[in-house]
């Protein structure tokens, strides 16, 4: 079975950590998704953080 770990997504505008995902270790690059931020009350880019 592939090894998986949990990543945290942070809003690029307010730096609030809103979302948590599980992904495999073999994937390269940082995940970047447009999601809804409750702190900003709008859709913003969210980047993967540690």
Coordinates of C-alpha atoms in Angstrom, one line a residue:
X1 CA 0.0 0.0 0.0
X2 CA 1.3 3.5 -0.8
X3 CA 2.3 5.7 2.1
X4 CA 0.0 8.7 2.6
X5 CA 0.3 11.8 4.7
X6 CA -1.9 14.7 5.7
X7 CA -1.3 18.2 4.1
X8 CA -2.8 21.5 5.3
X9 CA -4.1 24.1 2.9
X10 CA -3.7 27.8 3.8
X11 CA -5.4 30.8 2.3
X12 CA -3.0 33.0 0.3
X13 CA -4.7 36.3 1.4
X14 CA -5.3 35.9 5.1
X15 CA -2.9 32.9 5.8
X16 CA -5.7 31.1 7.6
X17 CA -5.4 27.3 7.6
X18 CA -8.8 25.9 6.5
X19 CA -8.6 22.6 4.7
X20 CA -6.8 19.2 5.3
X21 CA -6.2 16.6 2.6
X22 CA -4.5 13.2 2.4
X23 CA -2.1 12.6 -0.5
X24 CA 0.6 10.1 -1.5
X25 CA 4.3 10.8 -0.9
X26 CA 5.2 10.1 -4.6
X27 CA 3.4 13.2 -5.9
X28 CA 5.7 16.1 -6.7
X29 CA 5.0 19.8 -6.5
X30 CA 2.8 21.8 -4.1
X31 CA -1.0 21.5 -4.4
X32 CA -2.8 24.8 -5.2
X33 CA -6.7 24.9 -5.3
X34 CA -9.3 27.7 -5.3
X35 CA -11.5 27.1 -2.3
X36 CA -13.9 29.1 0.0
X37 CA -12.2 30.8 2.9
X38 CA -14.5 31.4 5.9
X39 CA -12.3 34.1 7.3
X40 CA -12.3 36.1 4.1
X41 CA -15.9 35.1 3.1
X42 CA -14.9 34.6 -0.5
X43 CA -13.2 32.1 -2.9
X44 CA -9.4 32.4 -2.8
X45 CA -6.3 30.4 -3.8
X46 CA -5.2 27.9 -1.1
X47 CA -1.7 26.6 -1.1
X48 CA -0.2 23.5 0.5
X49 CA 1.6 24.2 3.8
X50 CA 3.4 22.0 6.4

